[in-house]
PDB file of C-alpha atoms in Angstrom:
ATOM      1  CA  LEU M   1     162.304  94.868  95.502  1.00 35.00           C
ATOM      2  CA  GLY M   2     163.526  97.269  93.142  1.00 35.00           C
ATOM      3  CA  ALA M   3     165.117 100.496  94.202  1.00 38.00           C
ATOM      4  CA  GLY M   4     161.595 102.685  93.602  1.00 41.00           C
ATOM      5  CA  GLY M   5     159.765  99.981  96.156  1.00 45.00           C
ATOM      6  CA  ASP M   6     158.425  97.768  93.004  1.00 44.00           C
ATOM      7  CA  SER M   7     158.680  94.153  93.338  1.00 43.00           C
ATOM      8  CA  SER M   8     159.496  93.355  89.483  1.00 42.00           C
ATOM      9  CA  GLY M   9     162.184  91.211  90.699  1.00 43.00           C
ATOM     10  CA  GLY M  10     159.909  88.116  91.807  1.00 48.00           C
ATOM     11  CA  GLY M  11     156.651  86.828  90.933  1.00 57.00           C
ATOM     12  CA  VAL M  12     154.644  89.764  91.629  1.00 64.00           C
ATOM     13  CA  LEU M  13     154.700  92.915  90.087  1.00 71.00           C
ATOM     14  CA  GLY M  14     153.723  96.527  91.408  1.00 73.00           C
ATOM     15  CA  THR M  15     154.711  99.022  93.824  1.00 80.00           C
ATOM     16  CA  VAL M  16     154.696  97.830  97.641  1.00 80.00           C
ATOM     17  CA  GLY M  17     152.162 100.404  99.263  1.00 80.00           C
ATOM     18  CA  TYR M  18     149.824 100.766  96.066  1.00 84.00           C
ATOM     19  CA  MET M  19     148.953  96.966  95.322  1.00 86.00           C
ATOM     20  CA  SER M  20     146.094  95.416  96.366  1.00 89.00           C
ATOM     21  CA  PRO M  21     146.137  92.630  98.895  1.00 89.00           C
ATOM     22  CA  GLU M  22     145.292  90.034  95.854  1.00 90.00           C
ATOM     23  CA  GLN M  23     147.921  91.291  93.992  1.00 88.00           C
ATOM     24  CA  ALA M  24     150.688  91.348  96.744  1.00 86.00           C
ATOM     25  CA  ARG M  25     149.587  87.663  97.332  1.00 87.00           C
ATOM     26  CA  GLY M  26     150.050  86.808  93.358  1.00 87.00           C
ATOM     27  CA  GLU M  27     146.231  85.788  93.113  1.00 88.00           C
ATOM     28  CA  PRO M  28     144.351  86.788  89.619  1.00 89.00           C
ATOM     29  CA  LEU M  29     143.396  90.425  89.525  1.00 89.00           C
ATOM     30  CA  ASP M  30     140.578  92.145  88.455  1.00 91.00           C
ATOM     31  CA  PRO M  31     139.380  95.998  88.299  1.00 92.00           C
ATOM     32  CA  ARG M  32     138.714  96.077  91.865  1.00 93.00           C
ATOM     33  CA  SER M  33     142.670  95.531  92.375  1.00 91.00           C
ATOM     34  CA  ASP M  34     143.105  98.865  90.552  1.00 91.00           C
ATOM     35  CA  VAL M  35     140.592 100.276  92.712  1.00 93.00           C
ATOM     36  CA  PHE M  36     142.650  99.521  95.370  1.00 92.00           C
ATOM     37  CA  SER M  37     145.640 101.002  94.159  1.00 90.00           C
ATOM     38  CA  LEU M  38     143.838 104.325  93.403  1.00 91.00           C
ATOM     39  CA  GLY M  39     142.414 104.365  96.584  1.00 91.00           C
ATOM     40  CA  ALA M  40     145.838 104.266  98.055  1.00 91.00           C
ATOM     41  CA  VAL M  41     146.924 107.069  95.978  1.00 90.00           C
ATOM     42  CA  LEU M  42     143.754 109.139  96.955  1.00 89.00           C
ATOM     43  CA  TYR M  43     144.499 108.310 100.748  1.00 90.00           C
ATOM     44  CA  GLU M  44     147.869 109.465 100.520  1.00 89.00           C
ATOM     45  CA  SER M  45     147.064 112.533  98.425  1.00 87.00           C
ATOM     46  CA  ALA M  46     144.578 113.511 101.058  1.00 88.00           C
ATOM     47  CA  THR M  47     146.480 112.683 104.077  1.00 89.00           C
ATOM     48  CA  GLY M  48     150.114 112.484 103.279  1.00 89.00           C
ATOM     49  CA  VAL M  49     150.465 109.262 104.688  1.00 90.00           C
ATOM     50  CA  ARG M  50     149.873 105.681 103.024  1.00 89.00           C
ATOM     51  CA  PRO M  51     147.097 103.687 104.448  1.00 91.00           C
ATOM     52  CA  PHE M  52     149.096 100.831 105.130  1.00 87.00           C
ATOM     53  CA  ALA M  53     152.877 100.798 106.097  1.00 82.00           C
ATOM     54  CA  GLY M  54     155.496  98.847 105.006  1.00 76.00           C
ATOM     55  CA  GLY M  55     158.926  99.087 103.356  1.00 77.00           C
ATOM     56  CA  ASP M  56     159.046  95.541 101.895  1.00 82.00           C
ATOM     57  CA  LEU M  57     156.165  93.129 100.760  1.00 83.00           C
ATOM     58  CA  ALA M  58     156.186  90.876 103.685  1.00 85.00           C
ATOM     59  CA  SER M  59     155.817  93.924 105.999  1.00 83.00           C
ATOM     60  CA  PHE M  60     153.283  95.481 103.675  1.00 82.00           C
ATOM     61  CA  ILE M  61     150.936  92.258 103.672  1.00 85.00           C
ATOM     62  CA  GLN M  62     151.473  92.296 107.412  1.00 86.00           C
ATOM     63  CA  ALA M  63     150.001  95.563 107.789  1.00 85.00           C
ATOM     64  CA  MET M  64     147.184  95.178 105.583  1.00 84.00           C
ATOM     65  CA  SER M  65     146.267  91.984 107.637  1.00 83.00           C
ATOM     66  CA  ALA M  66     146.601  93.815 111.244  1.00 84.00           C
ATOM     67  CA  SER M  67     145.314  96.933 110.847  1.00 84.00           C
ATOM     68  CA  THR M  68     142.665  99.149 109.333  1.00 89.00           C
ATOM     69  CA  PRO M  69     143.591 102.582 108.326  1.00 92.00           C
ATOM     70  CA  ARG M  70     142.029 105.942 110.257  1.00 92.00           C
ATOM     71  CA  PRO M  71     139.702 107.428 108.015  1.00 94.00           C
ATOM     72  CA  PRO M  72     141.114 110.282 105.950  1.00 92.00           C
ATOM     73  CA  GLY M  73     139.051 113.096 107.763  1.00 91.00           C
ATOM     74  CA  GLU M  74     140.329 111.965 111.011  1.00 92.00           C
ATOM     75  CA  ILE M  75     143.745 112.865 109.757  1.00 92.00           C
ATOM     76  CA  VAL M  76     142.915 116.313 107.883  1.00 90.00           C
ATOM     77  CA  PRO M  77     139.876 118.414 107.230  1.00 88.00           C
ATOM     78  CA  LEU M  78     138.076 116.674 104.238  1.00 85.00           C
ATOM     79  CA  PRO M  79     134.327 116.600 103.092  1.00 82.00           C
ATOM     80  CA  ARG M  80     132.684 114.082 105.242  1.00 84.00           C
ATOM     81  CA  GLU M  81     131.433 111.940 102.154  1.00 86.00           C
ATOM     82  CA  LEU M  82     134.902 111.576 101.185  1.00 89.00           C
ATOM     83  CA  ASP M  83     135.803 109.428 103.976  1.00 92.00           C
ATOM     84  CA  PRO M  84     133.534 106.043 103.148  1.00 93.00           C
ATOM     85  CA  LEU M  85     134.389 106.411  99.438  1.00 93.00           C
ATOM     86  CA  VAL M  86     137.843 106.511 100.046  1.00 93.00           C
ATOM     87  CA  MET M  87     137.869 103.390 102.679  1.00 94.00           C
ATOM     88  CA  SER M  88     135.738 101.545 100.557  1.00 94.00           C
ATOM     89  CA  ALA M  89     138.547 101.776  97.655  1.00 93.00           C
ATOM     90  CA  ILE M  90     141.156 100.421 100.080  1.00 93.00           C
ATOM     91  CA  ASP M  91     139.099  97.855 102.021  1.00 94.00           C
ATOM     92  CA  VAL M  92     141.472  94.731 101.690  1.00 92.00           C
ATOM     93  CA  ARG M  93     138.173  92.665 101.456  1.00 93.00           C
ATOM     94  CA  ARG M  94     137.835  92.830  97.334  1.00 93.00           C
ATOM     95  CA  ASP M  95     134.075  92.442  97.268  1.00 95.00           C
ATOM     96  CA  GLN M  96     133.771  95.459  99.540  1.00 95.00           C
ATOM     97  CA  ARG M  97     135.612  97.880  97.002  1.00 95.00           C
ATOM     98  CA  PRO M  98     133.692  99.577  94.030  1.00 94.00           C
ATOM     99  CA  ASP M  99     133.692  97.435  91.129  1.00 93.00           C
ATOM    100  CA  THR M 100     135.688  99.844  88.562  1.00 91.00           C
ATOM    101  CA  ALA M 101     137.624 102.823  88.665  1.00 88.00           C
ATOM    102  CA  LEU M 102     134.811 104.011  86.817  1.00 89.00           C
ATOM    103  CA  VAL M 103     132.583 103.610  89.404  1.00 91.00           C
ATOM    104  CA  LEU M 104     134.836 105.335  91.839  1.00 90.00           C
ATOM    105  CA  ALA M 105     135.349 108.203  89.790  1.00 88.00           C
ATOM    106  CA  GLN M 106     131.239 108.763  89.215  1.00 88.00           C
ATOM    107  CA  ARG M 107     130.887 108.300  93.188  1.00 89.00           C
ATOM    108  CA  LEU M 108     133.898 111.135  93.758  1.00 86.00           C
ATOM    109  CA  ASP M 109     131.878 113.315  91.003  1.00 84.00           C
ATOM    110  CA  ALA M 110     128.668 113.052  92.842  1.00 84.00           C
ATOM    111  CA  ILE M 111     130.349 114.288  95.706  1.00 81.00           C
ATOM    112  CA  ALA M 112     131.547 117.410  93.944  1.00 77.00           C
ATOM    113  CA  ASP M 113     128.386 117.911  92.684  1.00 74.00           C
ATOM    114  CA  ALA M 114     126.211 117.549  95.571  1.00 66.00           C
ATOM    115  CA  PRO M 115     123.353 120.325  96.296  1.00 52.00           C
ATOM    116  CA  ARG M 116     125.264 120.839  99.634  1.00 55.00           C
ATOM    117  CA  ARG M 117     128.006 122.271  97.604  1.00 54.00           C
ATOM    118  CA  ALA M 118     127.182 125.711  98.073  1.00 56.00           C
ATOM    119  CA  ALA M 119     127.612 125.304 101.997  1.00 56.00           C
ATOM    120  CA  VAL M 120     130.975 123.368 101.298  1.00 55.00           C
ATOM    121  CA  THR M 121     133.889 125.979 102.102  1.00 64.00           C
ATOM    122  CA  ARG M 122     136.371 126.696  99.165  1.00 65.00           C
ATOM    123  CA  ARG M 123     139.081 124.654 100.506  1.00 66.00           C
ATOM    124  CA  ARG M 124     136.799 121.450 100.461  1.00 71.00           C
ATOM    125  CA  ARG M 125     135.619 122.036  96.899  1.00 71.00           C
ATOM    126  CA  LEU M 126     139.537 122.609  96.092  1.00 73.00           C
ATOM    127  CA  ALA M 127     140.098 119.079  97.877  1.00 77.00           C
ATOM    128  CA  VAL M 128     137.713 117.239  96.081  1.00 76.00           C
ATOM    129  CA  GLY M 129     139.029 119.020  92.806  1.00 79.00           C
ATOM    130  CA  ALA M 130     142.390 117.722  93.401  1.00 79.00           C
ATOM    131  CA  ILE M 131     141.212 114.310  94.296  1.00 81.00           C
ATOM    132  CA  ALA M 132     139.583 114.412  91.543  1.00 79.00           C
ATOM    133  CA  GLY M 133     142.742 115.375  89.394  1.00 79.00           C
ATOM    134  CA  VAL M 134     144.774 112.683  90.992  1.00 79.00           C
ATOM    135  CA  LEU M 135     142.257 110.180  90.202  1.00 78.00           C
ATOM    136  CA  VAL M 136     142.663 110.956  86.538  1.00 78.00           C
ATOM    137  CA  ALA M 137     146.388 110.761  86.791  1.00 78.00           C
ATOM    138  CA  ALA M 138     146.175 107.571  88.536  1.00 78.00           C
ATOM    139  CA  LEU M 139     144.207 105.843  86.093  1.00 79.00           C
ATOM    140  CA  ALA M 140     146.385 106.576  83.689  1.00 76.00           C
ATOM    141  CA  VAL M 141     149.308 105.122  85.631  1.00 80.00           C
ATOM    142  CA  LEU M 142     147.626 102.260  86.294  1.00 79.00           C
ATOM    143  CA  SER M 143     146.662 101.305  82.910  1.00 79.00           C
ATOM    144  CA  TRP M 144     150.084 101.693  81.803  1.00 82.00           C
ATOM    145  CA  GLN M 145     151.137  99.500  84.829  1.00 83.00           C
ATOM    146  CA  GLN M 146     148.584  96.982  84.199  1.00 84.00           C
ATOM    147  CA  ALA M 147     149.553  96.752  80.372  1.00 78.00           C
ATOM    148  CA  ARG M 148     152.948  96.280  81.686  1.00 82.00           C
ATOM    149  CA  ILE M 149     152.025  93.562  83.865  1.00 83.00           C
ATOM    150  CA  LEU M 150     150.535  91.668  80.802  1.00 83.00           C
ATOM    151  CA  GLN M 151     153.562  92.252  78.535  1.00 86.00           C
ATOM    152  CA  VAL M 152     155.620  90.564  80.897  1.00 83.00           C
ATOM    153  CA  GLU M 153     153.182  87.821  81.552  1.00 88.00           C
ATOM    154  CA  ARG M 154     153.221  86.955  78.155  1.00 89.00           C
ATOM    155  CA  ALA M 155     157.135  87.281  77.648  1.00 84.00           C
ATOM    156  CA  ARG M 156     157.256  84.895  80.399  1.00 88.00           C
ATOM    157  CA  GLU M 157     154.877  82.314  78.632  1.00 90.00           C
ATOM    158  CA  ALA M 158     156.962  82.974  75.464  1.00 87.00           C
ATOM    159  CA  ILE M 159     160.133  81.958  77.348  1.00 88.00           C
ATOM    160  CA  GLY M 160     158.795  78.967  78.866  1.00 90.00           C
ATOM    161  CA  ARG M 161     157.449  78.215  75.267  1.00 92.00           C
ATOM    162  CA  ALA M 162     161.007  78.780  74.008  1.00 86.00           C
ATOM    163  CA  GLU M 163     162.294  76.163  76.595  1.00 90.00           C
ATOM    164  CA  ARG M 164     159.767  73.722  75.856  1.00 92.00           C
ATOM    165  CA  LEU M 165     160.442  73.935  72.003  1.00 88.00           C
ATOM    166  CA  ALA M 166     164.207  73.726  72.411  1.00 88.00           C
ATOM    167  CA  ALA M 167     163.924  70.575  74.465  1.00 91.00           C
ATOM    168  CA  ALA M 168     161.884  68.873  71.981  1.00 92.00           C
ATOM    169  CA  GLY M 169     164.482  69.813  69.169  1.00 92.00           C
ATOM    170  CA  ALA M 170     162.244  72.304  67.190  1.00 91.00           C
ATOM    171  CA  TYR M 171     164.823  75.445  67.352  1.00 89.00           C
ATOM    172  CA  ARG M 172     163.694  77.506  64.655  1.00 93.00           C
ATOM    173  CA  ASP M 173     160.540  77.869  66.802  1.00 91.00           C
ATOM    174  CA  ALA M 174     162.112  78.116  69.845  1.00 85.00           C
ATOM    175  CA  TYR M 175     164.297  80.942  68.397  1.00 90.00           C
ATOM    176  CA  ALA M 176     161.211  82.776  67.506  1.00 91.00           C
ATOM    177  CA  ALA M 177     159.684  82.258  70.815  1.00 88.00           C
ATOM    178  CA  ALA M 178     162.711  83.465  72.539  1.00 87.00           C
ATOM    179  CA  ALA M 179     162.749  86.897  70.037  1.00 90.00           C
ATOM    180  CA  GLU M 180     159.293  87.377  71.399  1.00 88.00           C
ATOM    181  CA  ALA M 181     160.273  87.449  74.906  1.00 85.00           C
ATOM    182  CA  ARG M 182     163.462  89.450  74.354  1.00 89.00           C
ATOM    183  CA  ARG M 183     161.541  92.578  73.170  1.00 88.00           C
ATOM    184  CA  THR M 184     160.003  92.596  76.576  1.00 84.00           C
ATOM    185  CA  LEU M 185     162.516  90.812  79.009  1.00 85.00           C
ATOM    186  CA  PRO M 186     166.178  91.006  77.418  1.00 87.00           C
ATOM    187  CA  ASP M 187     167.937  90.377  80.674  1.00 87.00           C
ATOM    188  CA  ASP M 188     165.907  87.564  81.799  1.00 85.00           C
ATOM    189  CA  PRO M 189     168.166  84.502  83.106  1.00 86.00           C
ATOM    190  CA  ARG M 190     166.053  81.835  81.695  1.00 86.00           C
ATOM    191  CA  LEU M 191     166.098  83.698  78.209  1.00 79.00           C
ATOM    192  CA  ILE M 192     169.857  84.313  78.454  1.00 80.00           C
ATOM    193  CA  GLU M 193     170.165  80.861  79.360  1.00 81.00           C
ATOM    194  CA  LEU M 194     168.527  79.451  75.970  1.00 75.00           C
TER     195      LEU M 194
END
């Protein structure tokens, strides 16, 4: 693991504590993986603790399979409607999560705009607003992270292509593929070996 808790040294890219179960296992990702990451950020923003403990990838995966986090409203006072929303976002079962981050944001907006809003204390309204702000910021970070993951995957594919071309004696094409990969992964050992 990297110093910031990321797993970029191996085959799984992401930050331990925020990656979805499928991402932690190296499985294909879809928008619900981002929903899980957003849910983890929302949970930690609301409660001050991560939903699943684990300092490394193995203990994080173990925590996800062995426990269900307490609803945020049991830890800190929050509007009741937030608990099912946040808990659905961090559900380890992908099919139980909202389909996209947009759906999650719409549900959060619906909670903020509910007719009972007038009865909700100012503190609760501020909590919902703060969580919405965190959601917007997290969406931006996740978009960047997803783009970076795709960029690294493409670079690794280019390295494999360069290795195959070099083995076949197509050195000019191998050089072009290696140059493409070098822009993203300049220190990759396989690339340096070429």
